[in-house]
mmCIF file of C-alpha atoms (C1' of nucleotides) in Angstrom:
data_model
loop_
_atom_site.group_PDB
_atom_site.id
_atom_site.type_symbol
_atom_site.label_atom_id
_atom_site.label_comp_id
_atom_site.label_asym_id
_atom_site.label_seq_id
_atom_site.Cartn_x
_atom_site.Cartn_y
_atom_site.Cartn_z
ATOM 1 C CA MET A 21 77.131 90.570 79.643
ATOM 2 C CA THR A 22 75.764 94.484 78.876
ATOM 3 C CA SER A 23 72.866 93.209 82.055
ATOM 4 C CA VAL A 24 73.644 96.810 83.213
ATOM 5 C CA PRO A 25 71.122 99.769 82.508
ATOM 6 C CA VAL A 26 73.778 101.883 81.108
ATOM 7 C CA THR A 27 72.229 104.355 79.142
ATOM 8 C CA THR A 28 75.109 106.209 79.262
ATOM 9 C CA ASN A 29 76.599 108.538 77.203
ATOM 10 C CA GLY A 30 74.575 111.634 76.854
ATOM 11 C CA SER A 31 76.859 113.861 76.735
ATOM 12 C CA GLY A 32 75.452 117.210 75.622
ATOM 13 C CA GLY A 33 72.865 115.024 73.554
ATOM 14 C CA ARG A 34 74.925 113.467 70.933
ATOM 15 C CA SER A 35 73.468 110.396 69.555
ATOM 16 C CA GLY A 36 74.344 107.208 70.064
ATOM 17 C CA GLY A 37 74.195 105.579 73.412
ATOM 18 C CA SER A 38 76.366 102.592 73.542
ATOM 19 C CA ARG A 39 79.707 104.282 75.194
ATOM 20 C CA TRP A 40 81.018 107.320 76.169
ATOM 21 C CA CYS A 41 80.930 110.174 74.418
ATOM 22 C CA PRO A 42 83.036 113.099 76.468
ATOM 23 C CA THR A 43 82.875 116.745 75.689
ATOM 24 C CA PRO A 44 85.454 118.566 75.135
ATOM 25 C CA GLU A 45 85.330 120.570 78.435
ATOM 26 C CA GLN A 46 86.721 116.817 79.166
ATOM 27 C CA VAL A 47 89.015 116.028 77.176
ATOM 28 C CA MET A 48 90.450 119.471 77.293
ATOM 29 C CA LEU A 49 90.825 118.692 81.214
ATOM 30 C CA LEU A 50 91.801 114.763 81.245
ATOM 31 C CA GLU A 51 94.281 116.259 78.566
ATOM 32 C CA GLY A 52 95.609 118.433 81.172
ATOM 33 C CA MET A 53 95.775 115.965 84.106
ATOM 34 C CA TYR A 54 97.454 113.930 81.965
ATOM 35 C CA ARG A 55 100.076 116.682 81.095
ATOM 36 C CA GLY A 56 100.233 117.479 84.781
ATOM 37 C CA GLY A 57 101.371 114.907 85.509
ATOM 38 C CA LEU A 58 98.513 112.186 86.146
ATOM 39 C CA LYS A 59 99.224 108.693 84.115
ATOM 40 C CA THR A 60 97.631 106.406 86.781
ATOM 41 C CA PRO A 61 95.011 108.085 88.368
ATOM 42 C CA THR A 62 94.001 105.797 91.782
ATOM 43 C CA ALA A 63 90.152 105.178 92.570
ATOM 44 C CA THR A 64 89.827 108.088 94.713
ATOM 45 C CA GLN A 65 91.374 109.751 91.859
ATOM 46 C CA ILE A 66 89.292 108.967 88.917
ATOM 47 C CA GLN A 67 86.160 109.406 91.476
ATOM 48 C CA GLN A 68 87.021 112.750 91.898
ATOM 49 C CA ILE A 69 87.862 113.395 87.957
ATOM 50 C CA THR A 70 84.375 112.546 86.975
ATOM 51 C CA SER A 71 82.498 113.763 90.072
ATOM 52 C CA ARG A 72 84.142 116.741 88.098
ATOM 53 C CA LEU A 73 83.190 116.147 84.676
ATOM 54 C CA SER A 74 80.505 114.932 85.060
ATOM 55 C CA ILE A 75 79.410 118.480 85.055
ATOM 56 C CA TYR A 76 80.010 118.810 81.426
ATOM 57 C CA GLY A 77 77.786 115.429 80.141
ATOM 58 C CA LYS A 78 77.570 112.313 81.547
ATOM 59 C CA ILE A 79 80.559 110.288 82.900
ATOM 60 C CA GLN A 80 81.290 107.218 85.268
ATOM 61 C CA GLY A 81 83.984 106.210 86.708
ATOM 62 C CA LYS A 82 85.204 103.820 84.382
ATOM 63 C CA ASN A 83 85.347 106.015 81.023
ATOM 64 C CA VAL A 84 87.827 107.766 83.328
ATOM 65 C CA PHE A 85 89.723 105.020 84.440
ATOM 66 C CA TYR A 86 89.955 104.061 80.802
ATOM 67 C CA TRP A 87 90.610 107.420 79.389
ATOM 68 C CA PHE A 88 93.745 106.956 81.834
ATOM 69 C CA GLN A 89 94.800 103.712 80.440
ATOM 70 C CA ASN A 90 93.621 103.935 76.555
ATOM 71 C CA HIS A 91 95.727 107.757 76.830
ATOM 72 C CA LYS A 92 98.874 105.551 78.133
ATOM 73 C CA ALA A 93 99.293 103.629 76.025
ATOM 74 C CA ARG A 94 98.455 105.187 72.952
ATOM 75 C CA ASP A 95 101.619 107.296 74.233
ATOM 76 C CA ARG A 96 103.406 104.855 74.149
ATOM 77 C CA GLN A 97 102.971 103.469 70.622
ATOM 78 C CA LYS A 98 102.732 106.485 69.710
ATOM 79 C CA LEU A 99 106.600 106.947 70.248
ATOM 80 C CA ARG A 100 107.185 103.508 69.628
ATOM 81 C CA LYS A 101 106.060 103.588 66.130
ATOM 82 C CA LYS A 102 107.689 106.981 65.863
ATOM 83 C CA LEU A 103 111.131 104.900 66.698
ATOM 84 C CA MET A 104 110.402 102.636 64.274
ATOM 85 C CA ALA A 105 109.123 104.703 61.530
ATOM 86 C CA LEU A 106 113.597 105.965 62.979
ATOM 87 C CA HIS A 107 114.782 102.874 61.438
ATOM 88 C CA GLN A 108 112.883 101.494 58.821
ATOM 89 C CA GLN A 109 112.197 105.337 56.967
ATOM 90 C CA HIS A 110 110.544 104.389 54.006
ATOM 91 C CA ARG A 111 107.752 106.016 54.282
ATOM 92 C CA LEU A 112 107.003 106.494 50.744
ATOM 93 C CA TYR A 113 102.778 107.569 50.892
ATOM 94 C CA PRO A 114 101.569 107.603 47.962
ATOM 95 C CA THR A 115 100.389 110.685 46.243
ATOM 96 C CA LEU A 116 96.684 111.710 45.571
ATOM 97 C CA ASP A 117 95.069 114.769 44.136
ATOM 98 C CA HIS A 118 98.778 116.042 42.353
ATOM 99 C CA PRO A 119 101.875 114.755 41.470
ATOM 100 C CA PHE A 120 103.208 116.825 43.955
ATOM 101 C CA LEU A 121 105.321 114.177 45.830
ATOM 102 C CA PRO A 122 106.913 111.955 43.269
ATOM 103 C CA LEU A 123 109.358 112.047 45.791
ATOM 104 C CA HIS A 124 111.266 108.890 45.223
ATOM 105 C CA PRO A 125 112.732 106.678 48.018
ATOM 106 C CA ILE A 126 116.376 107.235 48.299
ATOM 107 C CA VAL A 127 117.618 103.518 47.920
ATOM 108 C CA GLY A 128 121.145 103.477 48.899
ATOM 109 C CA VAL A 129 120.497 104.547 52.595
ATOM 110 C CA GLU A 130 120.107 102.639 55.773
ATOM 111 C CA ASP A 131 121.750 104.206 58.529
ATOM 112 C CA VAL A 132 118.907 107.843 58.107
ATOM 113 C CA SER A 133 118.945 107.643 61.256
ATOM 114 C CA THR A 134 121.213 109.139 62.416
ATOM 115 C CA CYS A 135 120.217 112.503 60.350
ATOM 116 C CA LYS A 136 117.712 112.787 62.463
ATOM 117 C CA PRO A 137 119.242 114.121 65.486
ATOM 118 C CA MET A 138 121.331 116.661 62.645
ATOM 119 C CA PHE A 139 118.802 118.843 62.406
ATOM 120 C CA ASN A 140 119.068 119.823 66.012
ATOM 121 C CA SER A 141 122.599 121.097 64.612
ATOM 122 C CA TRP A 142 120.653 124.005 63.187
ATOM 123 C CA LYS A 143 120.276 125.823 66.454
ATOM 124 C CA VAL A 144 123.742 125.226 67.120
ATOM 125 C CA ASP A 145 124.179 128.657 68.907
ATOM 126 C CA LEU A 146 122.614 127.570 71.989
ATOM 127 C CA PRO A 147 124.633 129.400 74.515
ATOM 128 C CA SER A 148 125.905 127.841 77.296
ATOM 129 C CA ASP A 149 124.823 124.396 77.326
ATOM 130 C CA GLN A 150 126.742 121.662 78.121
ATOM 131 C CA THR A 151 125.051 118.659 76.522
ATOM 132 C CA CYS A 152 126.553 118.378 72.767
ATOM 133 C CA LYS A 153 124.877 120.634 70.441
ATOM 134 C CA LEU A 154 127.239 120.986 68.133
ATOM 135 C CA MET A 155 127.923 118.009 67.357
ATOM 136 C CA CYS A 156 128.966 118.754 63.126
ATOM 137 C CA GLU A 157 128.668 122.206 61.011
ATOM 138 C CA CYS A 158 128.350 120.302 58.537
ATOM 139 C CA PRO A 159 124.706 118.244 59.581
ATOM 140 C CA HIS A 160 124.027 116.616 56.358
ATOM 141 C CA MET A 161 126.873 114.788 55.283
ATOM 142 C CA THR A 162 126.208 111.996 56.981
ATOM 143 C CA MET A 163 122.987 111.371 55.891
ATOM 144 C CA MET A 164 124.203 110.295 52.847
ATOM 145 C CA GLN A 165 126.399 107.988 52.962
ATOM 146 C CA MET A 166 124.577 105.394 50.771
ATOM 147 C CA ASP A 167 126.020 105.268 47.290
ATOM 148 C CA HIS A 168 128.195 102.333 47.603
ATOM 149 C CA HIS A 169 126.077 99.680 45.244
ATOM 150 C CA GLY A 170 123.233 101.565 46.169
ATOM 151 C CA SER A 171 121.963 100.717 42.980
ATOM 152 C CA THR A 172 119.650 104.064 42.831
ATOM 153 C CA PRO A 173 117.267 103.209 40.243
ATOM 154 C CA TYR A 174 115.996 106.441 40.095
ATOM 155 C CA CYS A 175 117.726 107.924 41.883
ATOM 156 C CA THR A 176 117.852 110.807 40.131
ATOM 157 C CA ARG A 177 117.829 113.792 41.859
ATOM 158 C CA VAL A 178 119.606 113.129 44.958
ATOM 159 C CA PRO A 179 122.829 113.804 44.485
ATOM 160 C CA PRO A 180 125.026 111.161 44.155
ATOM 161 C CA LYS A 181 127.063 110.764 46.827
ATOM 162 C CA THR A 182 128.958 114.301 46.980
ATOM 163 C CA LEU A 183 126.450 116.014 49.377
ATOM 164 C CA GLN A 184 125.727 118.833 47.565
ATOM 165 C CA LEU A 185 122.618 118.886 49.491
ATOM 166 C CA PHE A 186 121.443 121.960 51.130
ATOM 167 C CA PRO A 187 123.365 124.572 49.914
ATOM 168 C CA LEU A 188 124.457 123.674 46.787
ATOM 169 C CA THR A 189 121.350 123.098 45.135
ATOM 170 C CA THR A 190 120.193 126.056 45.234
ATOM 171 C CA THR A 191 119.411 126.793 41.157
ATOM 172 C CA TYR A 192 121.514 130.208 42.217
ATOM 173 C CA LEU A 193 123.343 130.974 45.504
ATOM 174 C CA LYS A 194 125.177 134.228 46.452
ATOM 175 C CA GLU A 195 127.627 134.709 48.581
ATOM 176 C CA ASP A 196 125.500 134.963 51.672
ATOM 177 C CA ASP A 197 123.285 132.627 50.798
ATOM 178 C CA GLN A 198 124.767 130.985 53.864
ATOM 179 C CA ASP A 199 124.093 134.011 56.233
ATOM 180 C CA GLN A 200 120.722 132.990 56.138
ATOM 181 C CA GLY A 201 120.963 130.375 58.168
ATOM 182 C CA HIS A 202 124.214 131.114 59.927
ATOM 183 C CA ASP A 203 123.474 132.320 62.235
ATOM 184 C CA GLN A 204 121.477 135.615 63.471
ATOM 185 C CA PRO A 205 122.365 136.190 66.671
ATOM 186 C CA THR A 206 119.847 137.611 68.558
ATOM 187 C CA SER A 207 119.821 141.062 66.974
ATOM 188 C CA SER A 208 119.186 142.649 70.427
ATOM 189 C CA LYS A 209 116.566 140.721 71.651
ATOM 190 C CA SER A 210 114.832 142.431 74.742
ATOM 191 C CA MET B 12 107.750 154.369 69.061
ATOM 192 C CA THR B 13 110.129 155.578 65.721
ATOM 193 C CA SER B 14 110.199 151.958 64.448
ATOM 194 C CA VAL B 15 113.581 151.354 65.144
ATOM 195 C CA PRO B 16 115.513 150.635 61.600
ATOM 196 C CA VAL B 17 116.596 147.340 61.603
ATOM 197 C CA THR B 18 119.917 147.440 60.911
ATOM 198 C CA THR B 19 119.716 143.467 60.556
ATOM 199 C CA ASN B 20 118.544 144.385 56.864
ATOM 200 C CA GLY B 21 119.334 147.406 55.935
ATOM 201 C CA SER B 22 121.401 146.339 52.493
ATOM 202 C CA GLY B 23 120.127 145.237 49.587
ATOM 203 C CA GLY B 24 116.606 144.576 50.614
ATOM 204 C CA ARG B 25 116.150 140.821 51.069
ATOM 205 C CA SER B 26 116.734 139.169 48.249
ATOM 206 C CA GLY B 27 119.998 137.519 51.216
ATOM 207 C CA GLY B 28 118.380 138.636 54.197
ATOM 208 C CA SER B 29 116.103 137.952 57.144
ATOM 209 C CA ARG B 30 114.615 134.395 56.302
ATOM 210 C CA TRP B 31 113.028 132.751 53.944
ATOM 211 C CA CYS B 32 110.370 134.018 51.773
ATOM 212 C CA PRO B 33 108.279 131.238 49.565
ATOM 213 C CA THR B 34 107.539 130.999 45.968
ATOM 214 C CA PRO B 35 104.141 130.702 45.222
ATOM 215 C CA GLU B 36 105.353 127.501 43.623
ATOM 216 C CA GLN B 37 107.167 126.120 46.975
ATOM 217 C CA VAL B 38 104.110 126.583 49.238
ATOM 218 C CA MET B 39 102.163 125.168 46.826
ATOM 219 C CA LEU B 40 104.061 121.806 46.539
ATOM 220 C CA LEU B 41 104.544 122.130 50.388
ATOM 221 C CA GLU B 42 100.919 122.569 50.702
ATOM 222 C CA GLY B 43 100.004 119.232 48.786
ATOM 223 C CA MET B 44 102.507 117.231 50.554
ATOM 224 C CA TYR B 45 101.033 118.300 53.774
ATOM 225 C CA ARG B 46 97.482 117.806 52.320
ATOM 226 C CA GLY B 47 98.374 114.598 51.169
ATOM 227 C CA GLY B 48 98.851 113.436 54.573
ATOM 228 C CA LEU B 49 102.347 114.028 54.711
ATOM 229 C CA LYS B 50 103.323 115.753 58.788
ATOM 230 C CA THR B 51 106.248 115.195 59.726
ATOM 231 C CA PRO B 52 108.434 114.792 57.051
ATOM 232 C CA THR B 53 111.714 111.982 58.152
ATOM 233 C CA ALA B 54 115.121 113.845 57.379
ATOM 234 C CA THR B 55 114.648 111.747 53.982
ATOM 235 C CA GLN B 56 112.332 112.956 52.326
ATOM 236 C CA ILE B 57 113.231 117.208 53.881
ATOM 237 C CA GLN B 58 116.446 116.257 51.934
ATOM 238 C CA GLN B 59 114.339 115.243 49.091
ATOM 239 C CA ILE B 60 112.062 118.120 48.762
ATOM 240 C CA THR B 61 114.215 121.238 49.721
ATOM 241 C CA SER B 62 116.438 119.249 46.171
ATOM 242 C CA ARG B 63 112.987 119.246 44.594
ATOM 243 C CA LEU B 64 111.260 122.460 45.909
ATOM 244 C CA SER B 65 115.048 124.672 44.960
ATOM 245 C CA ILE B 66 114.442 124.533 40.994
ATOM 246 C CA TYR B 67 111.790 127.391 42.151
ATOM 247 C CA GLY B 68 114.023 129.367 44.234
ATOM 248 C CA LYS B 69 117.146 129.612 47.696
ATOM 249 C CA ILE B 70 115.640 126.976 50.007
ATOM 250 C CA GLN B 71 117.641 125.071 52.587
ATOM 251 C CA GLY B 72 116.249 122.161 54.717
ATOM 252 C CA LYS B 73 116.148 123.357 58.089
ATOM 253 C CA ASN B 74 113.161 125.752 55.604
ATOM 254 C CA VAL B 75 111.150 122.556 55.992
ATOM 255 C CA PHE B 76 111.785 121.561 58.339
ATOM 256 C CA TYR B 77 110.121 124.753 59.682
ATOM 257 C CA TRP B 78 107.811 124.432 57.813
ATOM 258 C CA PHE B 79 106.447 121.278 58.281
ATOM 259 C CA GLN B 80 107.176 122.403 62.023
ATOM 260 C CA ASN B 81 104.835 125.490 61.810
ATOM 261 C CA HIS B 82 102.250 124.631 59.583
ATOM 262 C CA LYS B 83 101.235 121.520 61.444
ATOM 263 C CA ALA B 84 101.299 123.194 65.254
ATOM 264 C CA ARG B 85 99.377 126.063 63.982
ATOM 265 C CA ASP B 86 96.619 123.883 61.900
ATOM 266 C CA ARG B 87 96.326 122.158 65.362
ATOM 267 C CA GLN B 88 96.337 125.600 67.380
ATOM 268 C CA LYS B 89 93.784 126.543 65.125
ATOM 269 C CA LEU B 90 91.859 123.935 65.274
ATOM 270 C CA ARG B 91 91.569 123.045 69.254
ATOM 271 C CA LYS B 92 90.539 126.911 69.679
ATOM 272 C CA LYS B 93 87.805 125.650 67.147
ATOM 273 C CA LEU B 94 87.102 123.342 69.450
ATOM 274 C CA MET B 95 86.887 125.327 72.502
ATOM 275 C CA ALA B 96 85.568 128.272 71.250
ATOM 276 C CA LEU B 97 83.142 125.189 70.336
ATOM 277 C CA HIS B 98 81.772 124.697 74.126
ATOM 278 C CA GLN B 99 83.513 127.422 76.094
ATOM 279 C CA GLN B 100 79.572 128.986 76.292
ATOM 280 C CA HIS B 101 79.121 126.387 79.427
ATOM 281 C CA ARG B 102 81.492 127.885 81.975
ATOM 282 C CA LEU B 103 79.102 126.927 84.276
ATOM 283 C CA TYR B 104 81.407 126.592 87.367
ATOM 284 C CA PRO B 105 84.257 129.283 88.190
ATOM 285 C CA THR B 106 86.551 125.683 87.654
ATOM 286 C CA LEU B 107 86.838 125.425 84.161
ATOM 287 C CA ASP B 108 90.020 128.738 84.695
ATOM 288 C CA HIS B 109 91.618 126.126 86.770
ATOM 289 C CA PRO B 110 90.707 123.537 85.762
ATOM 290 C CA PHE B 111 92.373 120.642 87.453
ATOM 291 C CA LEU B 112 93.283 121.536 90.269
ATOM 292 C CA PRO B 113 90.836 122.377 92.844
ATOM 293 C CA LEU B 114 89.071 118.983 92.670
ATOM 294 C CA HIS B 115 87.305 118.948 95.684
ATOM 295 C CA PRO B 116 86.087 115.911 97.123
ATOM 296 C CA ILE B 117 83.382 113.973 96.989
ATOM 297 C CA VAL B 118 81.100 114.093 99.829
ATOM 298 C CA GLY B 119 78.744 111.355 100.094
ATOM 299 C CA VAL B 120 81.384 108.615 99.851
ATOM 300 C CA GLU B 121 84.139 108.469 102.541
ATOM 301 C CA ASP B 122 86.387 105.209 102.774
ATOM 302 C CA VAL B 123 86.484 105.607 98.718
ATOM 303 C CA SER B 124 90.155 105.418 99.755
ATOM 304 C CA THR B 125 89.248 101.601 99.763
ATOM 305 C CA CYS B 126 88.450 101.614 95.965
ATOM 306 C CA LYS B 127 91.960 102.147 95.078
ATOM 307 C CA PRO B 128 93.102 98.872 95.333
ATOM 308 C CA MET B 129 89.586 97.503 93.742
ATOM 309 C CA PHE B 130 90.765 99.228 90.413
ATOM 310 C CA ASN B 131 94.086 97.783 90.666
ATOM 311 C CA SER B 132 92.428 94.769 90.778
ATOM 312 C CA TRP B 133 90.760 95.537 87.956
ATOM 313 C CA LYS B 134 92.895 95.076 85.653
ATOM 314 C CA VAL B 135 95.862 93.002 88.262
ATOM 315 C CA ASP B 136 96.118 89.446 86.134
ATOM 316 C CA LEU B 137 93.277 89.243 84.259
ATOM 317 C CA PRO B 138 94.061 88.379 80.297
ATOM 318 C CA SER B 139 92.869 91.923 79.164
ATOM 319 C CA ASP B 140 89.851 90.437 77.676
ATOM 320 C CA GLN B 141 88.803 89.406 81.125
ATOM 321 C CA THR B 142 89.356 92.612 82.586
ATOM 322 C CA CYS B 143 87.303 93.972 79.677
ATOM 323 C CA LYS B 144 84.767 92.124 81.124
ATOM 324 C CA LEU B 145 84.648 92.837 84.791
ATOM 325 C CA MET B 146 84.343 96.129 84.232
ATOM 326 C CA CYS B 147 80.980 96.181 82.374
ATOM 327 C CA GLU B 148 79.689 94.291 85.228
ATOM 328 C CA CYS B 149 81.357 96.637 87.741
ATOM 329 C CA PRO B 150 81.360 99.879 86.329
ATOM 330 C CA HIS B 151 80.610 102.898 87.769
ATOM 331 C CA MET B 152 78.902 102.146 91.150
ATOM 332 C CA THR B 153 81.867 99.960 92.387
ATOM 333 C CA MET B 154 83.937 103.261 92.113
ATOM 334 C CA MET B 155 81.287 104.778 94.014
ATOM 335 C CA GLN B 156 79.391 103.726 96.240
ATOM 336 C CA MET B 157 80.883 100.203 96.588
ATOM 337 C CA ASP B 158 79.539 98.110 99.172
ATOM 338 C CA HIS B 159 82.359 96.424 100.647
ATOM 339 C CA HIS B 160 81.865 92.849 99.806
ATOM 340 C CA GLY B 161 84.391 91.669 101.494
ATOM 341 C CA SER B 162 86.643 90.406 99.269
ATOM 342 C CA THR B 163 89.770 93.231 98.576
ATOM 343 C CA PRO B 164 92.000 91.482 100.159
ATOM 344 C CA TYR B 165 94.139 94.565 99.393
ATOM 345 C CA CYS B 166 92.276 96.634 100.656
ATOM 346 C CA THR B 167 93.759 95.878 104.160
ATOM 347 C CA ARG B 168 96.740 98.670 103.114
ATOM 348 C CA VAL B 169 94.764 102.214 102.197
ATOM 349 C CA PRO B 170 96.488 105.484 101.480
ATOM 350 C CA PRO B 171 95.972 108.540 103.814
ATOM 351 C CA LYS B 172 92.456 109.081 104.396
ATOM 352 C CA THR B 173 93.307 112.714 103.453
ATOM 353 C CA LEU B 174 93.033 111.705 99.794
ATOM 354 C CA GLN B 175 95.146 114.782 98.976
ATOM 355 C CA LEU B 176 93.848 115.637 95.934
ATOM 356 C CA PHE B 177 96.694 116.166 93.011
ATOM 357 C CA PRO B 178 99.748 115.659 92.629
ATOM 358 C CA LEU B 179 100.649 117.371 89.986
ATOM 359 C CA THR B 180 100.783 120.387 90.460
ATOM 360 C CA THR B 181 102.718 121.370 87.681
ATOM 361 C CA THR B 182 102.078 124.244 85.100
ATOM 362 C CA TYR B 183 99.362 122.333 83.236
ATOM 363 C CA LEU B 184 98.195 124.647 79.914
ATOM 364 C CA LYS B 185 97.527 128.493 80.489
ATOM 365 C CA GLU B 186 96.598 128.687 76.996
ATOM 366 C CA ASP B 187 93.303 130.427 78.294
ATOM 367 C CA ASP B 188 93.921 133.883 76.091
ATOM 368 C CA GLN B 189 90.592 134.334 75.748
ATOM 369 C CA ASP B 190 91.043 135.966 72.829
ATOM 370 C CA GLN B 191 94.393 136.602 72.198
ATOM 371 C CA GLY B 192 94.391 139.793 73.679
ATOM 372 C CA HIS B 193 94.266 143.155 71.015
ATOM 373 C CA ASP B 194 96.098 144.309 74.338
ATOM 374 C CA GLN B 195 100.101 143.215 72.712
ATOM 375 C CA PRO B 196 101.021 146.852 72.143
ATOM 376 C CA THR B 197 102.660 147.096 68.928
ATOM 377 C CA SER B 198 106.292 148.792 70.306
ATOM 378 C CA SER B 199 106.579 145.968 71.968
ATOM 379 C CA LYS B 200 109.829 144.776 69.800
ATOM 380 C CA SER B 201 112.394 146.372 71.450
ATOM 381 C "C1'" DG C 2 97.043 156.732 44.260
ATOM 382 C "C1'" DC C 3 100.873 156.903 47.529
ATOM 383 C "C1'" DA C 4 103.366 155.442 52.137
ATOM 384 C "C1'" DA C 5 103.587 156.249 57.017
ATOM 385 C "C1'" DA C 6 101.140 153.286 60.294
ATOM 386 C "C1'" DT C 7 98.636 149.206 61.829
ATOM 387 C "C1'" DT C 8 97.139 144.071 61.493
ATOM 388 C "C1'" DA C 9 98.101 139.414 60.493
ATOM 389 C "C1'" DA C 10 100.702 135.702 58.754
ATOM 390 C "C1'" DT C 11 104.712 133.024 59.234
ATOM 391 C "C1'" DG C 12 109.464 131.533 59.488
ATOM 392 C "C1'" DA C 13 112.574 130.625 63.264
ATOM 393 C "C1'" DT C 14 113.784 129.772 68.428
ATOM 394 C "C1'" DT C 15 113.394 128.220 72.522
ATOM 395 C "C1'" DT C 16 111.388 126.222 75.888
ATOM 396 C "C1'" DA C 17 108.728 121.877 78.752
ATOM 397 C "C1'" DT C 18 106.986 117.639 77.468
ATOM 398 C "C1'" DT C 19 107.489 112.956 76.744
ATOM 399 C "C1'" DC C 20 109.217 107.168 77.519
ATOM 400 C "C1'" DA C 21 112.694 105.012 77.824
ATOM 401 C "C1'" DA C 22 117.729 103.935 78.396
ATOM 402 C "C1'" DG C 23 121.324 103.764 81.672
ATOM 403 C "C1'" DC D 16 116.880 108.905 89.153
ATOM 404 C "C1'" DT D 17 119.381 111.056 85.580
ATOM 405 C "C1'" DT D 18 119.852 111.642 80.943
ATOM 406 C "C1'" DG D 19 118.913 110.778 75.551
ATOM 407 C "C1'" DA D 20 115.949 112.157 71.495
ATOM 408 C "C1'" DA D 21 112.888 113.780 69.618
ATOM 409 C "C1'" DT D 22 108.985 117.078 69.453
ATOM 410 C "C1'" DA D 23 105.627 119.797 70.228
ATOM 411 C "C1'" DA D 24 104.120 124.037 72.808
ATOM 412 C "C1'" DA D 25 105.459 128.149 73.204
ATOM 413 C "C1'" DT D 26 107.860 132.468 72.389
ATOM 414 C "C1'" DC D 27 110.182 136.062 69.540
ATOM 415 C "C1'" DA D 28 111.435 137.947 64.853
ATOM 416 C "C1'" DT D 29 109.976 139.549 60.792
ATOM 417 C "C1'" DT D 30 107.361 139.589 56.267
ATOM 418 C "C1'" DA D 31 102.940 140.793 53.923
ATOM 419 C "C1'" DA D 32 98.557 142.555 53.484
ATOM 420 C "C1'" DT D 33 95.646 145.921 55.712
ATOM 421 C "C1'" DT D 34 94.528 150.324 56.813
ATOM 422 C "C1'" DT D 35 94.292 155.452 57.037
ATOM 423 C "C1'" DG D 36 95.740 160.147 56.107
ATOM 424 C "C1'" DC D 37 96.903 162.838 52.182
#
DNA sequence: GCAAATTAATGATTTATTCAAG
DNA sequence: CTTGAATAAATCATTAATTTGC
């Protein structure tokens, strides 16, 4: 292949000549279209887009075509990855320069996926939505079910099972510690 | 003016008042984790981080959660702004303000609508590799000046001639805000 | 030096998206 | 087509920095 005399690229005169290198404007515009709802442009649309974007740099229809294909695919891929991470939930990463986050893995937890949604319960004072929203006031108790026969080798920091987690693990707590996150009813918002 | 005395925090100052105020140690640790690659901690990780940081001061899981959200968002925002400013100088065409909609039709092409099936045929049933090859062989001209080589059985069914520009017409990104503006009335608080 | 006034950072909420399951 | 789950963008609100006049 490549019998095509593609002197492509350019795009601001960047280096290389083998593949399209979109300019920021082009990327911006493409993303805008994508976000605007255009996921799989028709040939006509591709054409128009190409024409439009050629103002900012060299571009071909196939670039646009590929861009949308890739963008959509990567969107899905990203989401899938997230979902996976949700179920595996043990992404420990090696620390780098500082021992910042030994962050020992939680061993006995398998159903951590249930805690992610719990974060929504923080904003439980929503006006009038039909949806759940307020599942439980005590967000994180369900998450640390663990224990049982989880050996928890070095899980010293995480409380064994009695979920003190958020409020109580602080070194000092005063009576109004709850007030911080409890609710600030918009304080006379506009 | 007469800046409204924020009654919300009146008594006792901010020791337990309105919002979390991270200690330098906490900030340091959080930034270290972020730089270390932790961009969106899971609930489990948030718990661990919270527990760990609590020795330096009062902190809740939601604080950690929010911190990462904000940090990541502002990182992105900053970067995007930089990129935008980099190439904002061009502004050759007036359409940058409404980049996505106008998209005037192309002049030289009349029967472009027939190209659409072509795009479909590209990715139709060939293995991905084949598809790619096909694209490479027939890159730009295929859509632009497509000399009906007739072998497009799909072309029988053509979309409306009046190639409707884009179906999007939604909100798009409206950030523009060329300069973040100083128009912010300081007394906007209500 | 100091506070009031103003500006910049940033914590906390709300809103708009996304994909995919039902 | 609708809804669920989750997030990132946009926005609001408060704290810290800083400027400014004395």
